[in-house]
XYZ file of C-alpha atoms in Angstrom:
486
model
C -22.167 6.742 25.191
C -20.168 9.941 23.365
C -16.911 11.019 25.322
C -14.243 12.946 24.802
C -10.634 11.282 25.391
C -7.662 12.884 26.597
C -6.097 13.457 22.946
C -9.529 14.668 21.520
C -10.740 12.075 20.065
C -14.863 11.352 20.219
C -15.219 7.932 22.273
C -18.480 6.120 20.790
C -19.848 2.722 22.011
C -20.151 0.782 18.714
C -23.851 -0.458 18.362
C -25.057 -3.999 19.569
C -27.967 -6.105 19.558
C -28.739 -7.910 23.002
C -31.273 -10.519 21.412
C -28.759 -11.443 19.262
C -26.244 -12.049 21.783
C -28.406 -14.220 23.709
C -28.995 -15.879 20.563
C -25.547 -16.174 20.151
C -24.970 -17.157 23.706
C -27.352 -19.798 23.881
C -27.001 -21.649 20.529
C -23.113 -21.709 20.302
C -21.935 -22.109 24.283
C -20.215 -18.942 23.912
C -19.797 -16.328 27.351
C -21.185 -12.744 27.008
C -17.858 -10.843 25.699
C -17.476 -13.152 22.720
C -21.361 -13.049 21.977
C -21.285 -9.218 22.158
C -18.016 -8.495 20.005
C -19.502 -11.176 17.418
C -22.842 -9.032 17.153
C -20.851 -6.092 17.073
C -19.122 -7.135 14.148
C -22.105 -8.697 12.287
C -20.731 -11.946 11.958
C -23.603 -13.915 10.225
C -24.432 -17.017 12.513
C -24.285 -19.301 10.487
C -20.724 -18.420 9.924
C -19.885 -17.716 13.562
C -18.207 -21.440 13.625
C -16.116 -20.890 10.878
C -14.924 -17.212 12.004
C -14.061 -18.671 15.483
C -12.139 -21.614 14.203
C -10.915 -20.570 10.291
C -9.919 -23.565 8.307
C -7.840 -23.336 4.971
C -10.464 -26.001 3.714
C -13.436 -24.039 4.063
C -12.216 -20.567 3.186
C -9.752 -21.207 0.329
C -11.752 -20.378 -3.266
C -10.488 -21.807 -6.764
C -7.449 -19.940 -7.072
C -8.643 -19.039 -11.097
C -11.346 -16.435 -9.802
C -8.619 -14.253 -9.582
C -7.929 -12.692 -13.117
C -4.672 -13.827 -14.882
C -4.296 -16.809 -12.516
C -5.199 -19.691 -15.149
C -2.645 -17.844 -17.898
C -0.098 -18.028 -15.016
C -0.282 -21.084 -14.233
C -0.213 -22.732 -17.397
C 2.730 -19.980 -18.273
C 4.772 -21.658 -15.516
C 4.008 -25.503 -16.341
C 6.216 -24.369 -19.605
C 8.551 -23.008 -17.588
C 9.051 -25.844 -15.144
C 9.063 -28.449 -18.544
C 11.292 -25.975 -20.330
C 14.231 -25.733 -17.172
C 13.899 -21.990 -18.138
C 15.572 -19.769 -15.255
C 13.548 -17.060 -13.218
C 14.105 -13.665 -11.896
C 11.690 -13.002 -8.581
C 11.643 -8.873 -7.816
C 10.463 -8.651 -4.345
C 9.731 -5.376 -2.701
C 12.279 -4.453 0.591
C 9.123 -4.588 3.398
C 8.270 -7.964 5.422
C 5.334 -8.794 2.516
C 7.818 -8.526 -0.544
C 10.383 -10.641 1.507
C 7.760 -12.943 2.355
C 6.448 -13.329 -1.131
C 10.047 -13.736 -2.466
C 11.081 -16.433 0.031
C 7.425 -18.281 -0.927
C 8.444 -18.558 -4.486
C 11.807 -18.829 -3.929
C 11.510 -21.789 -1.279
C 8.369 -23.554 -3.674
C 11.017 -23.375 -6.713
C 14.006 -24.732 -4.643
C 12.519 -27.833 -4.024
C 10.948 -28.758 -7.694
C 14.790 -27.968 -8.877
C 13.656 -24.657 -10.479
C 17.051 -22.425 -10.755
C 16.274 -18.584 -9.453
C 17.828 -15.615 -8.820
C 16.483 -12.912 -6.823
C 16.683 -9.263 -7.004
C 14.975 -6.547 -4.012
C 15.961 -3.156 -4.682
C 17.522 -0.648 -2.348
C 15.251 1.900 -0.869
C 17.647 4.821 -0.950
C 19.206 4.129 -4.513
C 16.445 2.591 -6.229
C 13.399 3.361 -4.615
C 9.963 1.381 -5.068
C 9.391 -1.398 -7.838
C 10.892 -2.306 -10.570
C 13.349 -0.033 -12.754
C 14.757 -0.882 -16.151
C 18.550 -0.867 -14.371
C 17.198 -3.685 -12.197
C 15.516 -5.800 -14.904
C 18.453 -5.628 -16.503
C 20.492 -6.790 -14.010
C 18.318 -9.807 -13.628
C 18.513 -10.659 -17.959
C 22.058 -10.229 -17.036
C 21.457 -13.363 -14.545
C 20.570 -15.311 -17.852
C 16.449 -15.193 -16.783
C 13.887 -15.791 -19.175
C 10.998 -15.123 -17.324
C 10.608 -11.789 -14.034
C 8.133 -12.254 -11.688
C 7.446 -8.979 -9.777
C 5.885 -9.591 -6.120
C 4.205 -6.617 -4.166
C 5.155 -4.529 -6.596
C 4.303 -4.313 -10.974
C 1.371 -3.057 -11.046
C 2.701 0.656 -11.760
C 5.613 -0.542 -13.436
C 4.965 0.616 -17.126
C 8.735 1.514 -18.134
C 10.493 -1.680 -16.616
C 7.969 -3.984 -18.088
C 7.910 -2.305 -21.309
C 11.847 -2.460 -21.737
C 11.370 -6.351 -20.683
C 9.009 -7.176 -23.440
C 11.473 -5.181 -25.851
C 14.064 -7.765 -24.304
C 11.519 -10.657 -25.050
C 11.086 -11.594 -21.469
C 7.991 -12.340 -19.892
C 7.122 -10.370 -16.792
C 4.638 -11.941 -13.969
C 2.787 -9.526 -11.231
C 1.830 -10.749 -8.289
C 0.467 -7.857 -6.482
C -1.765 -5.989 -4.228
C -1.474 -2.639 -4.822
C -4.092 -0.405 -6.325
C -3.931 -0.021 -10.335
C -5.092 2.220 -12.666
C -7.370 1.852 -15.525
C -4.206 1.518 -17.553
C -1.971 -1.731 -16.928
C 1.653 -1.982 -18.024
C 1.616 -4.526 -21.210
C 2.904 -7.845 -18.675
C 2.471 -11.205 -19.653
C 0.241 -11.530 -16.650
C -0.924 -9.802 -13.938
C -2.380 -11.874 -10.619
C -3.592 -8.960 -8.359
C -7.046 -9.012 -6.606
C -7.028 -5.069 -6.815
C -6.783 -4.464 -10.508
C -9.791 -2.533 -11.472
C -11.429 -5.548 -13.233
C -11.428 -7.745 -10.716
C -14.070 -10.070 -9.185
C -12.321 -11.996 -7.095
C -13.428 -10.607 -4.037
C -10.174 -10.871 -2.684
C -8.894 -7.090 -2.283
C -8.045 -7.782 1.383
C -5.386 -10.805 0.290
C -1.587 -8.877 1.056
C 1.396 -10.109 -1.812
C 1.987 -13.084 0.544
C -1.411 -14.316 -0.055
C -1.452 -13.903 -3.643
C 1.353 -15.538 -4.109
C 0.179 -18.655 -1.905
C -3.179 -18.759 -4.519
C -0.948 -18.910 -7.497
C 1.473 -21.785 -5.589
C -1.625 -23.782 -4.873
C -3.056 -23.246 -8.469
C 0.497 -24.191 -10.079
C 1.173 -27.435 -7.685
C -2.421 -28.439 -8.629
C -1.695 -28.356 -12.397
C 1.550 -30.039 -11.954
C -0.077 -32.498 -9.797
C -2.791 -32.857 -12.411
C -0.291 -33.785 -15.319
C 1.810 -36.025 -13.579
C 4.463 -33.954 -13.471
C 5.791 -35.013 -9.929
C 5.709 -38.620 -10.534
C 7.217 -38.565 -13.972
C 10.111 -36.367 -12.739
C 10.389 -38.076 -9.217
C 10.266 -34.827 -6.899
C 8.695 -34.867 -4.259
C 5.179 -32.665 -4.301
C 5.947 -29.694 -2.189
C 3.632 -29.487 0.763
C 2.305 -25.636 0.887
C 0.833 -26.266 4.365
C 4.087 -25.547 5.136
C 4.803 -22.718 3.442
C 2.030 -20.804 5.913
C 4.654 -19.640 7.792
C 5.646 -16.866 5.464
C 1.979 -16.229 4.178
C 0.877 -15.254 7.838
C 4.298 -13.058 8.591
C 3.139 -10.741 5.639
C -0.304 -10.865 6.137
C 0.533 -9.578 10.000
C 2.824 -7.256 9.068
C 1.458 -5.676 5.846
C -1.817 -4.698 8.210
C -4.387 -6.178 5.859
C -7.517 -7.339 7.786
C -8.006 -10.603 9.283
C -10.981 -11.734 8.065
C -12.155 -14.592 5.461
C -9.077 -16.466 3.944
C -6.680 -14.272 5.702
C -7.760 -15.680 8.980
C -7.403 -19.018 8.267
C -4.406 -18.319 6.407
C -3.204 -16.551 9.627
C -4.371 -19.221 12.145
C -3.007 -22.164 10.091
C 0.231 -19.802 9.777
C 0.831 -19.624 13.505
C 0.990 -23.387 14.377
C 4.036 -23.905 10.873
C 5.801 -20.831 12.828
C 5.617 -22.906 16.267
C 7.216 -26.161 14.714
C 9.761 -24.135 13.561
C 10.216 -25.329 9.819
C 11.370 -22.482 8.021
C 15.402 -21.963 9.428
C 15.583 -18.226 9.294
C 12.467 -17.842 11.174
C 13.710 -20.084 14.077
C 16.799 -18.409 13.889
C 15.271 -14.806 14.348
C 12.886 -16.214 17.605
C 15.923 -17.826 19.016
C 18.016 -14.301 18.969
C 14.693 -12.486 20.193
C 14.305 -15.202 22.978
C 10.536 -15.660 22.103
C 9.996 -18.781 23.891
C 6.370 -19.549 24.025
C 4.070 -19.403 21.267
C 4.681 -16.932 18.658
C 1.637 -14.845 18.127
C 0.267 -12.231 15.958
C 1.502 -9.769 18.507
C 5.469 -11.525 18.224
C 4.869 -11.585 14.243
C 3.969 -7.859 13.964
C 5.874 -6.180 16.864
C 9.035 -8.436 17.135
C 9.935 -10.066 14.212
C 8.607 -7.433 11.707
C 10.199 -5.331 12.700
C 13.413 -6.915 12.376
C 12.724 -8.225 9.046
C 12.169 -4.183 8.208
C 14.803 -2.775 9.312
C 17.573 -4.413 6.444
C 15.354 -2.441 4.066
C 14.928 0.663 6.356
C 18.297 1.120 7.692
C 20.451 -1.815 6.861
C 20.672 -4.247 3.583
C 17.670 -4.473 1.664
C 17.943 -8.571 0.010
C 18.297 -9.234 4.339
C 14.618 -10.145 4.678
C 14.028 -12.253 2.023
C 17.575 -14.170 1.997
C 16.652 -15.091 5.711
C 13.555 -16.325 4.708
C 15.374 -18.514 2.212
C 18.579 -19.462 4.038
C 19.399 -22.966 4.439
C 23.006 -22.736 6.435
C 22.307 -21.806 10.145
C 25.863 -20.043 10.444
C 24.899 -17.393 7.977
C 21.039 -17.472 8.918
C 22.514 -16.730 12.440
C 24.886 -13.695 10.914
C 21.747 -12.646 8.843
C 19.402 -12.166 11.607
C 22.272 -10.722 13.835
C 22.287 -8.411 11.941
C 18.958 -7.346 11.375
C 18.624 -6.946 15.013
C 21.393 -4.644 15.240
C 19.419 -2.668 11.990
C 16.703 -2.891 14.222
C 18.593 -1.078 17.251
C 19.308 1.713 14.517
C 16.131 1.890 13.348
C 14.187 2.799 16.388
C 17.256 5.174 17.447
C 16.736 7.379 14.196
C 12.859 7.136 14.255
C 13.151 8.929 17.817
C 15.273 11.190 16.475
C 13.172 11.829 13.070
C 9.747 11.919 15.514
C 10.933 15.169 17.764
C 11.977 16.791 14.581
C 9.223 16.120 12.929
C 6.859 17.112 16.206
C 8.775 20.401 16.674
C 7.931 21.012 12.690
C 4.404 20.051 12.967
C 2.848 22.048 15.258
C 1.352 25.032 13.450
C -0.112 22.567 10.763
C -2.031 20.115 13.543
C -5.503 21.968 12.337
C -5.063 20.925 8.985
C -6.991 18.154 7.620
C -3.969 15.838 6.767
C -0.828 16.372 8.101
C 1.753 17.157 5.587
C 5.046 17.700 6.385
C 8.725 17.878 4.774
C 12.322 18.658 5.504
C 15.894 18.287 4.418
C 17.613 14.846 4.284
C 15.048 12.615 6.689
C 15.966 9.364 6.916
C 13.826 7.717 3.994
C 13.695 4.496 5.586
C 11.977 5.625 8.572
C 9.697 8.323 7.215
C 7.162 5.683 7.282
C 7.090 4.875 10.875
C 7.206 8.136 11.936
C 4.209 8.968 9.743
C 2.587 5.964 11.346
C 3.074 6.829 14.780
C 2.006 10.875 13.953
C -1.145 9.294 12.145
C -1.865 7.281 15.581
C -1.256 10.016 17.876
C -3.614 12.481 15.763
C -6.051 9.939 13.956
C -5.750 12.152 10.939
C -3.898 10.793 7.554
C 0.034 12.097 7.944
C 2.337 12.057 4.687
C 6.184 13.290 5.816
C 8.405 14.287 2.754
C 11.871 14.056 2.486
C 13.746 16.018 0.872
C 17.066 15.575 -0.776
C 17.637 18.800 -3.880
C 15.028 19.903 -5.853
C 13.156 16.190 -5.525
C 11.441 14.967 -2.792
C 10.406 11.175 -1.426
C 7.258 10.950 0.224
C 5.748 8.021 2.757
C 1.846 8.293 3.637
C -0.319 6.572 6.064
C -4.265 6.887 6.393
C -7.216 6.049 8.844
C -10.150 4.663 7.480
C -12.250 6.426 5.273
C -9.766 8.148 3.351
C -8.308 5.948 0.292
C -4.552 7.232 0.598
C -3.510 5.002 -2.623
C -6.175 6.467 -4.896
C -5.132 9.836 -3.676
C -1.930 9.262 -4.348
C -2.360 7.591 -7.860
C -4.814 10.237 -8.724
C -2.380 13.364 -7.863
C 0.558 11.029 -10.271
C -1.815 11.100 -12.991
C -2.548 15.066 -12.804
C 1.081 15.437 -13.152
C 1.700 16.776 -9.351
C 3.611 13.614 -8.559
C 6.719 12.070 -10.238
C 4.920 8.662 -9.590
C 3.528 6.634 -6.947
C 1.076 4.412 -5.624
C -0.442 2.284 -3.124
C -3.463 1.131 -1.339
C -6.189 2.359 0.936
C -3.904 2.737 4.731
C -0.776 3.786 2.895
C 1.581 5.051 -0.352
C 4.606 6.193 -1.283
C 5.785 8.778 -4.212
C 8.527 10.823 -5.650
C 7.742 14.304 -5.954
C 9.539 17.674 -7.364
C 10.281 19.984 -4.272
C 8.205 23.373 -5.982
C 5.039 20.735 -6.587
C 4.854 20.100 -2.656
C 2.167 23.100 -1.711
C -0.167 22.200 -4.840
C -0.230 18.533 -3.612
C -0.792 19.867 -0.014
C -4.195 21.507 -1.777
C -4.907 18.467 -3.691
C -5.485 15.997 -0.908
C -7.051 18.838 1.664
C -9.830 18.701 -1.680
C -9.620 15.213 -1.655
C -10.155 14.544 1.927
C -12.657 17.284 2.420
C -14.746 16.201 -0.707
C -14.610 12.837 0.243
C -14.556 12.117 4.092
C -15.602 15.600 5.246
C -16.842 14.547 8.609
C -13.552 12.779 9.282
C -11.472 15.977 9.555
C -14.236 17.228 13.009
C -15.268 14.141 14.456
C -12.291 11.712 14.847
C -14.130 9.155 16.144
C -12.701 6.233 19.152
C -14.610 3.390 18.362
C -15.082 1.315 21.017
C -16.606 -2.110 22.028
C -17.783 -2.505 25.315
C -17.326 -0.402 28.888
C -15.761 -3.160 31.529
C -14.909 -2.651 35.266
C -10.849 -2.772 35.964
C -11.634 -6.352 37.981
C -12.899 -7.852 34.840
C -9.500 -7.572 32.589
C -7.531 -10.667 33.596
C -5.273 -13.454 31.175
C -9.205 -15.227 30.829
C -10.501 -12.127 29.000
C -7.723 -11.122 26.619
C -7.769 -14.779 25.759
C -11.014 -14.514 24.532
C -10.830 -11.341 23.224
């Protein structure tokens, strides 16, 4: 079937294979929606068990496939033996909060002191700077760890090292062929590699290098000899599954049973913030992927969209429930903000869009736009026109830029590509979206250089804007039964 929707997009019927759903049917007890969206999404069946019911055990690799991890690892036995004080840089979204309360949290409880630093969005901007290390030296550190975010960050790391501090990336993001000069950096999309892991988000690489580092200290005795406790990172699944939701990586492989394991820690309520933040949304039953992405997020967002950037992760790591209670106050009330100003942002931006909606990415800019909210508003544009949308804002001569993509079109590389042709200040990302800084009079050469990029690339994207769909179902069929098993 080939429609045409509403909003112009091309509805297609994805392709299935009927013998192999009554394979599927027949051999595994399974009804005839499940067998069909399995086929459809080539799910081998001999794995069909495990992608139904995902288990940690039978998904989770040797942490030391990813590159750097074994140099980590033993980096941070010395540090634990040594009593040597860390800085953890977190990014301002729900993954870098996520990743900073992980290590944060894993630290507290082998007696590791910490101090955390998350930048503001507005004053700072993305990553690392060399104000911000410094800050953290400051804070008496001797080691940085940088978590989703490093992997750009030549001028920060390279003013650490002149400082003799060791910096630590645990990332996700898209490098270069060029990496800054860290001690280490953990990051399953560096170009070299082979971890097979690109789809991991921060969260998730930071998990891998918690289980490699309690298995080395569990391996030299260390938690017997020092009588602590060995940290059970079961528990820590509650974070790794609120950034793997909310950063939008797939859900497939590890991340599923990262993700499934992740929802029943969330449901017992362990981690105090967390249960603090359901309680004020009054989510009641189960959290699920849907409360996790649309709910909490969201909430978790909006200190570093609208509010106080450290919000996220210092809920995530609070201990006393008075001020986890005033924390996640108010983040809800940032929250309130936030979607008044992206309603605001998304009619101005509409009104400013409309003779550009033939080009093949949207790209728009204007004076003063809320930075923390250019984002979502790109987001929503990108779902309401299924084409890539990147919204500058614009404060002087200089310009901050958020991008989203659809897939097909690598946004990050773009972006990374046009930083190292000189159009961008800097900037970087991965394949759905980016961010960069830009100089106002570069805007309408970068305009040309990702309408060559996209063309060259995903030409067919910009005419057929494909719907892809899974199956055609009468209205009698959609009841609580069927979106279960969906």
């Amino acid at each position: 079937m080939n429609s045409l929707s509403v909003s112009g997009k091309n509805w297609v019927l994805r392709k299935c294979n009927q013998t192999d759903i009554n394979f599927i049917k027949e051999n595994f007890s399974l009804d005839e929606i499940t067998s069909k969206l399995l086929s459809i999404r080539n799910i081998k069946k001999e794995d069909i068990n495990s992608f139904l019911n995902p288990s940690i055990k039978n998904f989770l690799p040797n942490p030391n496939i990813l590159m750097d991890m074994e140099k980590t690892t033993l980096r941070n036995v010395k540090i634990i033996s040594k009593k040597e004080k860390v800085g953890i840089f977190g990014d301002y979204d729900v993954d870098g909060a996520s990743s900073t309360a992980l290590l944060g949290n894993y630290f507290s409880q082998i007696n590791l002191d910490f101090e955390i630093y998350i930048p503001d969005r507005k004053k700072e901007g993305y990553g690392p700077s060399i104000k911000s290390f410094q800050e953290l030296i400051d804070k008496k550190v001797n080691v940085i760890f940088t978590v989703d975010c490093g992997t750009l960050s030549f001028d920060a790391v390279n003013y650490a090292n002149k400082k003799n501090i060791d910096v630590i990336v645990l990332d996700h993001h898209q490098s270069q062929i060029d990496l800054p000069k860290a001690f280490s950096i953990v990051n399953p999309n560096r170009f070299d590699d082979k971890s097979s892991l690109h789809y991991l988000c921060a969260a998730g690489v930071s998990f891998m290098f918690l289980v490699s580092l309690n298995r080395e200290l569990r391996s030299i005795n260390w938690f017997k000899e020092n009588n602590i406790n060995e940290p059970n990172l079961i528990n820590s699944l509650d974070l790794v599954s609120l950034g793997t939701v909310c950063d939008v990586v797939p859900l497939k492989g590890l991340n599923r049973a990262l993700v499934k394991q992740g929802l029943k820690i969330i449901r017992s309520k362990k981690n105090l913030g967390l249960k603090t933040l359901l309680d004020i949304c009054k989510i009641e039953s189960s959290p699920s992927i849907y409360h996790l992405g649309y709910i909490i997020g969201p909430r978790i967002n909006a200190g570093g969209r609208v509010g106080k950037c450290s919000h996220g992760a210092n809920l995530l790591l609070n201990k006393d429930p008075k001020n986890s209670y005033k924390i996640a106050s108010e983040l809800d009330q940032y929250n309130r903000e936030r979607q008044l100003l992206e309603k605001d942002l998304l009619e101005k931006v509409l009104n400013d869009a409309g003779n550009l909606l033939d080009d093949p990415v949207l790209i728009i800019s204007g004076q003063n736009w809320h930075e923390g909210i250019i984002g979502i508003v790109a987001s929503r544009l990108k779902d309401k026109f299924n084409k890539p949308v990147i919204i500058i804002s614009l404060e002087g001569n200089k310009g901050k830029g958020s991008a989203r993509s659809i897939v097909g079109f690598d946004i990050g590389s773009a972006i990374i590509a046009a930083a190292q042709e000189n159009i961008l200040l800097k900037g970087g990302g991965h394949k759905m979206a980016g961010g960069f800084s830009i100089q106002a009079h570069n805007i309408d050469k970068f305009k040309n250089f990702i309408f060559r990029k996209f063309k060259n690339i995903n030409e067919d994207l910009s005419t057929k804007r494909p719907l892809l769909l899974d199956s055609i179902i009468s209205p009698s069929a959609v009841n609580l039964d069927f979106y279960n098993k969906v």
